[in-house]
Amino acid sequence: MRDFRIPTGLVGVLACCAAALAGPAAADDSLNGHYQAAVDGSRSHPLGGILILNTSCNPAGNCTGWVSTPKTWGAPIDKAPGGSWTISRADSSAWTCPDGSKAAADLVYAFSSTSLAGSITSTKAAGGCGDPATPTTTYSLQVQKCVDSPSRGVCP
């Protein structure tokens, strides 16, 4: 039987090469569970509330998934590598008209993957409120992770 030995110096060189070729590890930015969306500082704002997030990210950092609320809506959610989380959805009553009635609007939620702070942009649908214009309103958004505990409720 032959005695095969690898020189210690060669082991060090191979280890350095392997580490250099491995590349940076991508952080997993996925969001899963119950979250609270506070809009303009209010937890009771009609555009906020409880969000149920189910996302996954691939090794390149592209993330996709689904977000829903307990009773009203669901929509796709995505994030490009290094980018913000984005949710785009239409809502038939998200715009408040001057007379107090409601009109349809397109909503875009965008928030940071680290601070979970961002904004909601609401664009009124053309013809809503009897007006062909499509004005836009922007609201501040802060998303917070909830404690998933049946005994404490979804978000304390």
PDB file of C-alpha atoms in Angstrom:
ATOM      1  CA  MET A   1       0.000   0.000   0.000  1.00  0.00           C
ATOM      2  CA  ARG A   2       1.262   3.432  -0.937  1.00  0.00           C
ATOM      3  CA  ASP A   3       1.465   6.246   1.548  1.00  0.00           C
ATOM      4  CA  PHE A   4      -0.048   9.298  -0.151  1.00  0.00           C
ATOM      5  CA  ARG A   5       0.570  12.650   1.512  1.00  0.00           C
ATOM      6  CA  ILE A   6      -0.454  16.107   0.389  1.00  0.00           C
ATOM      7  CA  PRO A   7       2.032  18.828   1.281  1.00  0.00           C
ATOM      8  CA  THR A   8       0.665  21.241   3.893  1.00  0.00           C
ATOM      9  CA  GLY A   9       1.367  24.260   1.671  1.00  0.00           C
ATOM     10  CA  LEU A  10      -0.720  22.784  -1.145  1.00  0.00           C
ATOM     11  CA  VAL A  11      -3.670  22.287   1.220  1.00  0.00           C
ATOM     12  CA  GLY A  12      -3.529  25.997   2.127  1.00  0.00           C
ATOM     13  CA  VAL A  13      -3.388  27.076  -1.520  1.00  0.00           C
ATOM     14  CA  LEU A  14      -6.353  24.846  -2.423  1.00  0.00           C
ATOM     15  CA  ALA A  15      -8.401  26.196   0.493  1.00  0.00           C
ATOM     16  CA  CYS A  16      -7.732  29.807  -0.553  1.00  0.00           C
ATOM     17  CA  CYS A  17      -8.682  29.050  -4.173  1.00  0.00           C
ATOM     18  CA  ALA A  18     -11.912  27.365  -3.103  1.00  0.00           C
ATOM     19  CA  ALA A  19     -12.886  30.327  -0.923  1.00  0.00           C
ATOM     20  CA  ALA A  20     -12.081  32.829  -3.693  1.00  0.00           C
ATOM     21  CA  LEU A  21     -14.102  30.933  -6.295  1.00  0.00           C
ATOM     22  CA  ALA A  22     -17.128  30.410  -4.062  1.00  0.00           C
ATOM     23  CA  GLY A  23     -18.335  34.013  -4.390  1.00  0.00           C
ATOM     24  CA  PRO A  24     -20.417  35.912  -1.886  1.00  0.00           C
ATOM     25  CA  ALA A  25     -23.267  34.167  -0.131  1.00  0.00           C
ATOM     26  CA  ALA A  26     -26.646  35.718  -0.885  1.00  0.00           C
ATOM     27  CA  ALA A  27     -28.723  36.649   2.122  1.00  0.00           C
ATOM     28  CA  ASP A  28     -32.175  35.148   2.265  1.00  0.00           C
ATOM     29  CA  ASP A  29     -34.492  38.163   2.225  1.00  0.00           C
ATOM     30  CA  SER A  30     -37.689  36.095   2.211  1.00  0.00           C
ATOM     31  CA  LEU A  31     -40.618  37.315   4.326  1.00  0.00           C
ATOM     32  CA  ASN A  32     -43.021  34.776   5.784  1.00  0.00           C
ATOM     33  CA  GLY A  33     -45.733  35.050   8.386  1.00  0.00           C
ATOM     34  CA  HIS A  34     -47.982  37.815   9.680  1.00  0.00           C
ATOM     35  CA  TYR A  35     -47.016  41.477   9.358  1.00  0.00           C
ATOM     36  CA  GLN A  36     -48.722  44.751  10.308  1.00  0.00           C
ATOM     37  CA  ALA A  37     -48.802  47.553   7.711  1.00  0.00           C
ATOM     38  CA  ALA A  38     -49.065  51.015   9.285  1.00  0.00           C
ATOM     39  CA  VAL A  39     -50.020  53.689   6.742  1.00  0.00           C
ATOM     40  CA  ASP A  40     -49.251  57.344   7.536  1.00  0.00           C
ATOM     41  CA  GLY A  41     -48.503  56.161  11.084  1.00  0.00           C
ATOM     42  CA  SER A  42     -51.911  54.532  11.572  1.00  0.00           C
ATOM     43  CA  ARG A  43     -52.547  50.823  12.054  1.00  0.00           C
ATOM     44  CA  SER A  44     -56.233  51.395  11.234  1.00  0.00           C
ATOM     45  CA  HIS A  45     -55.768  53.175   7.870  1.00  0.00           C
ATOM     46  CA  PRO A  46     -57.918  51.449   5.190  1.00  0.00           C
ATOM     47  CA  LEU A  47     -54.842  50.687   3.046  1.00  0.00           C
ATOM     48  CA  GLY A  48     -52.988  49.092   5.967  1.00  0.00           C
ATOM     49  CA  GLY A  49     -53.762  46.228   8.303  1.00  0.00           C
ATOM     50  CA  ILE A  50     -52.583  42.658   8.627  1.00  0.00           C
ATOM     51  CA  LEU A  51     -50.536  41.230   5.747  1.00  0.00           C
ATOM     52  CA  ILE A  52     -49.925  37.500   5.425  1.00  0.00           C
ATOM     53  CA  LEU A  53     -46.683  37.059   3.476  1.00  0.00           C
ATOM     54  CA  ASN A  54     -45.384  33.895   1.851  1.00  0.00           C
ATOM     55  CA  THR A  55     -42.206  34.481  -0.175  1.00  0.00           C
ATOM     56  CA  SER A  56     -39.049  32.695  -1.248  1.00  0.00           C
ATOM     57  CA  CYS A  57     -35.784  33.870  -2.774  1.00  0.00           C
ATOM     58  CA  ASN A  58     -33.460  32.056  -5.165  1.00  0.00           C
ATOM     59  CA  PRO A  59     -29.653  32.047  -4.691  1.00  0.00           C
ATOM     60  CA  ALA A  60     -29.321  35.041  -7.052  1.00  0.00           C
ATOM     61  CA  GLY A  61     -31.546  37.104  -4.726  1.00  0.00           C
ATOM     62  CA  ASN A  62     -34.704  37.241  -6.858  1.00  0.00           C
ATOM     63  CA  CYS A  63     -37.703  36.911  -4.558  1.00  0.00           C
ATOM     64  CA  THR A  64     -41.345  36.175  -5.363  1.00  0.00           C
ATOM     65  CA  GLY A  65     -44.437  35.196  -3.482  1.00  0.00           C
ATOM     66  CA  TRP A  66     -47.961  36.042  -2.458  1.00  0.00           C
ATOM     67  CA  VAL A  67     -49.372  38.530   0.044  1.00  0.00           C
ATOM     68  CA  SER A  68     -52.930  38.543   1.323  1.00  0.00           C
ATOM     69  CA  THR A  69     -55.047  40.037   4.051  1.00  0.00           C
ATOM     70  CA  PRO A  70     -57.295  37.945   6.282  1.00  0.00           C
ATOM     71  CA  LYS A  71     -60.501  38.972   4.497  1.00  0.00           C
ATOM     72  CA  THR A  72     -60.158  41.317   1.541  1.00  0.00           C
ATOM     73  CA  TRP A  73     -57.403  40.885  -1.048  1.00  0.00           C
ATOM     74  CA  GLY A  74     -54.374  38.967  -2.316  1.00  0.00           C
ATOM     75  CA  ALA A  75     -51.638  39.921  -4.784  1.00  0.00           C
ATOM     76  CA  PRO A  76     -48.189  38.889  -6.028  1.00  0.00           C
ATOM     77  CA  ILE A  77     -45.149  40.313  -4.234  1.00  0.00           C
ATOM     78  CA  ASP A  78     -41.609  40.436  -5.631  1.00  0.00           C
ATOM     79  CA  LYS A  79     -38.129  41.829  -5.045  1.00  0.00           C
ATOM     80  CA  ALA A  80     -35.144  42.058  -7.376  1.00  0.00           C
ATOM     81  CA  PRO A  81     -31.639  41.500  -5.922  1.00  0.00           C
ATOM     82  CA  GLY A  82     -30.761  44.518  -3.775  1.00  0.00           C
ATOM     83  CA  GLY A  83     -34.161  46.091  -4.452  1.00  0.00           C
ATOM     84  CA  SER A  84     -37.322  46.829  -2.527  1.00  0.00           C
ATOM     85  CA  TRP A  85     -40.331  44.598  -2.026  1.00  0.00           C
ATOM     86  CA  THR A  86     -43.147  45.579  -4.417  1.00  0.00           C
ATOM     87  CA  ILE A  87     -46.858  44.754  -4.397  1.00  0.00           C
ATOM     88  CA  SER A  88     -49.106  46.001  -7.222  1.00  0.00           C
ATOM     89  CA  ARG A  89     -52.861  45.630  -7.009  1.00  0.00           C
ATOM     90  CA  ALA A  90     -56.111  47.275  -8.063  1.00  0.00           C
ATOM     91  CA  ASP A  91     -58.746  48.247  -5.509  1.00  0.00           C
ATOM     92  CA  SER A  92     -62.302  49.173  -6.511  1.00  0.00           C
ATOM     93  CA  SER A  93     -62.726  51.606  -3.610  1.00  0.00           C
ATOM     94  CA  ALA A  94     -59.252  52.867  -2.657  1.00  0.00           C
ATOM     95  CA  TRP A  95     -59.754  56.474  -3.815  1.00  0.00           C
ATOM     96  CA  THR A  96     -61.937  58.901  -1.865  1.00  0.00           C
ATOM     97  CA  CYS A  97     -63.757  61.375  -4.128  1.00  0.00           C
ATOM     98  CA  PRO A  98     -64.428  65.003  -3.105  1.00  0.00           C
ATOM     99  CA  ASP A  99     -68.082  64.118  -2.368  1.00  0.00           C
ATOM    100  CA  GLY A 100     -67.018  61.242  -0.069  1.00  0.00           C
ATOM    101  CA  SER A 101     -67.860  58.460  -2.530  1.00  0.00           C
ATOM    102  CA  LYS A 102     -65.238  55.883  -3.514  1.00  0.00           C
ATOM    103  CA  ALA A 103     -63.513  55.176  -6.830  1.00  0.00           C
ATOM    104  CA  ALA A 104     -61.116  52.556  -8.147  1.00  0.00           C
ATOM    105  CA  ALA A 105     -57.364  53.050  -7.849  1.00  0.00           C
ATOM    106  CA  ASP A 106     -54.164  51.230  -8.727  1.00  0.00           C
ATOM    107  CA  LEU A 107     -51.976  50.738  -5.656  1.00  0.00           C
ATOM    108  CA  VAL A 108     -48.225  50.124  -5.523  1.00  0.00           C
ATOM    109  CA  TYR A 109     -46.711  49.184  -2.164  1.00  0.00           C
ATOM    110  CA  ALA A 110     -42.892  49.460  -2.077  1.00  0.00           C
ATOM    111  CA  PHE A 111     -40.766  48.898   1.022  1.00  0.00           C
ATOM    112  CA  SER A 112     -37.155  48.212   1.978  1.00  0.00           C
ATOM    113  CA  SER A 113     -36.104  44.631   2.615  1.00  0.00           C
ATOM    114  CA  THR A 114     -34.071  45.769   5.639  1.00  0.00           C
ATOM    115  CA  SER A 115     -36.042  48.537   7.394  1.00  0.00           C
ATOM    116  CA  LEU A 116     -39.457  47.471   5.988  1.00  0.00           C
ATOM    117  CA  ALA A 117     -40.201  51.203   5.515  1.00  0.00           C
ATOM    118  CA  GLY A 118     -41.538  52.590   2.275  1.00  0.00           C
ATOM    119  CA  SER A 119     -44.609  54.030   0.617  1.00  0.00           C
ATOM    120  CA  ILE A 120     -47.934  53.276  -1.033  1.00  0.00           C
ATOM    121  CA  THR A 121     -48.711  55.113  -4.257  1.00  0.00           C
ATOM    122  CA  SER A 122     -52.403  55.332  -5.123  1.00  0.00           C
ATOM    123  CA  THR A 123     -53.403  56.378  -8.659  1.00  0.00           C
ATOM    124  CA  LYS A 124     -57.088  57.054  -9.296  1.00  0.00           C
ATOM    125  CA  ALA A 125     -58.566  55.203 -12.257  1.00  0.00           C
ATOM    126  CA  ALA A 126     -59.574  57.431 -15.176  1.00  0.00           C
ATOM    127  CA  GLY A 127     -63.266  58.281 -14.935  1.00  0.00           C
ATOM    128  CA  GLY A 128     -63.439  57.652 -11.199  1.00  0.00           C
ATOM    129  CA  CYS A 129     -65.289  60.384  -9.288  1.00  0.00           C
ATOM    130  CA  GLY A 130     -66.701  61.531 -12.652  1.00  0.00           C
ATOM    131  CA  ASP A 131     -63.276  62.911 -13.590  1.00  0.00           C
ATOM    132  CA  PRO A 132     -61.001  61.695 -16.415  1.00  0.00           C
ATOM    133  CA  ALA A 133     -57.838  62.792 -14.553  1.00  0.00           C
ATOM    134  CA  THR A 134     -55.593  60.203 -12.861  1.00  0.00           C
ATOM    135  CA  PRO A 135     -54.051  61.991  -9.872  1.00  0.00           C
ATOM    136  CA  THR A 136     -51.655  60.199  -7.541  1.00  0.00           C
ATOM    137  CA  THR A 137     -51.373  60.279  -3.758  1.00  0.00           C
ATOM    138  CA  THR A 138     -48.444  58.834  -1.803  1.00  0.00           C
ATOM    139  CA  TYR A 139     -48.680  57.516   1.754  1.00  0.00           C
ATOM    140  CA  SER A 140     -45.893  56.487   4.129  1.00  0.00           C
ATOM    141  CA  LEU A 141     -45.710  52.775   4.926  1.00  0.00           C
ATOM    142  CA  GLN A 142     -44.082  50.904   7.804  1.00  0.00           C
ATOM    143  CA  VAL A 143     -44.319  47.118   7.852  1.00  0.00           C
ATOM    144  CA  GLN A 144     -43.661  45.249  11.121  1.00  0.00           C
ATOM    145  CA  LYS A 145     -43.287  41.536  11.822  1.00  0.00           C
ATOM    146  CA  CYS A 146     -46.033  40.274  14.141  1.00  0.00           C
ATOM    147  CA  VAL A 147     -45.715  37.652  16.820  1.00  0.00           C
ATOM    148  CA  ASP A 148     -47.401  34.554  15.413  1.00  0.00           C
ATOM    149  CA  SER A 149     -49.054  33.429  18.624  1.00  0.00           C
ATOM    150  CA  PRO A 150     -52.670  32.225  18.724  1.00  0.00           C
ATOM    151  CA  SER A 151     -52.919  33.107  22.414  1.00  0.00           C
ATOM    152  CA  ARG A 152     -51.849  36.732  21.827  1.00  0.00           C
ATOM    153  CA  GLY A 153     -53.700  37.371  18.581  1.00  0.00           C
ATOM    154  CA  VAL A 154     -52.019  38.048  15.281  1.00  0.00           C
ATOM    155  CA  CYS A 155     -50.606  41.492  16.024  1.00  0.00           C
ATOM    156  CA  PRO A 156     -50.647  42.719  19.602  1.00  0.00           C
TER     157      PRO A 156
END
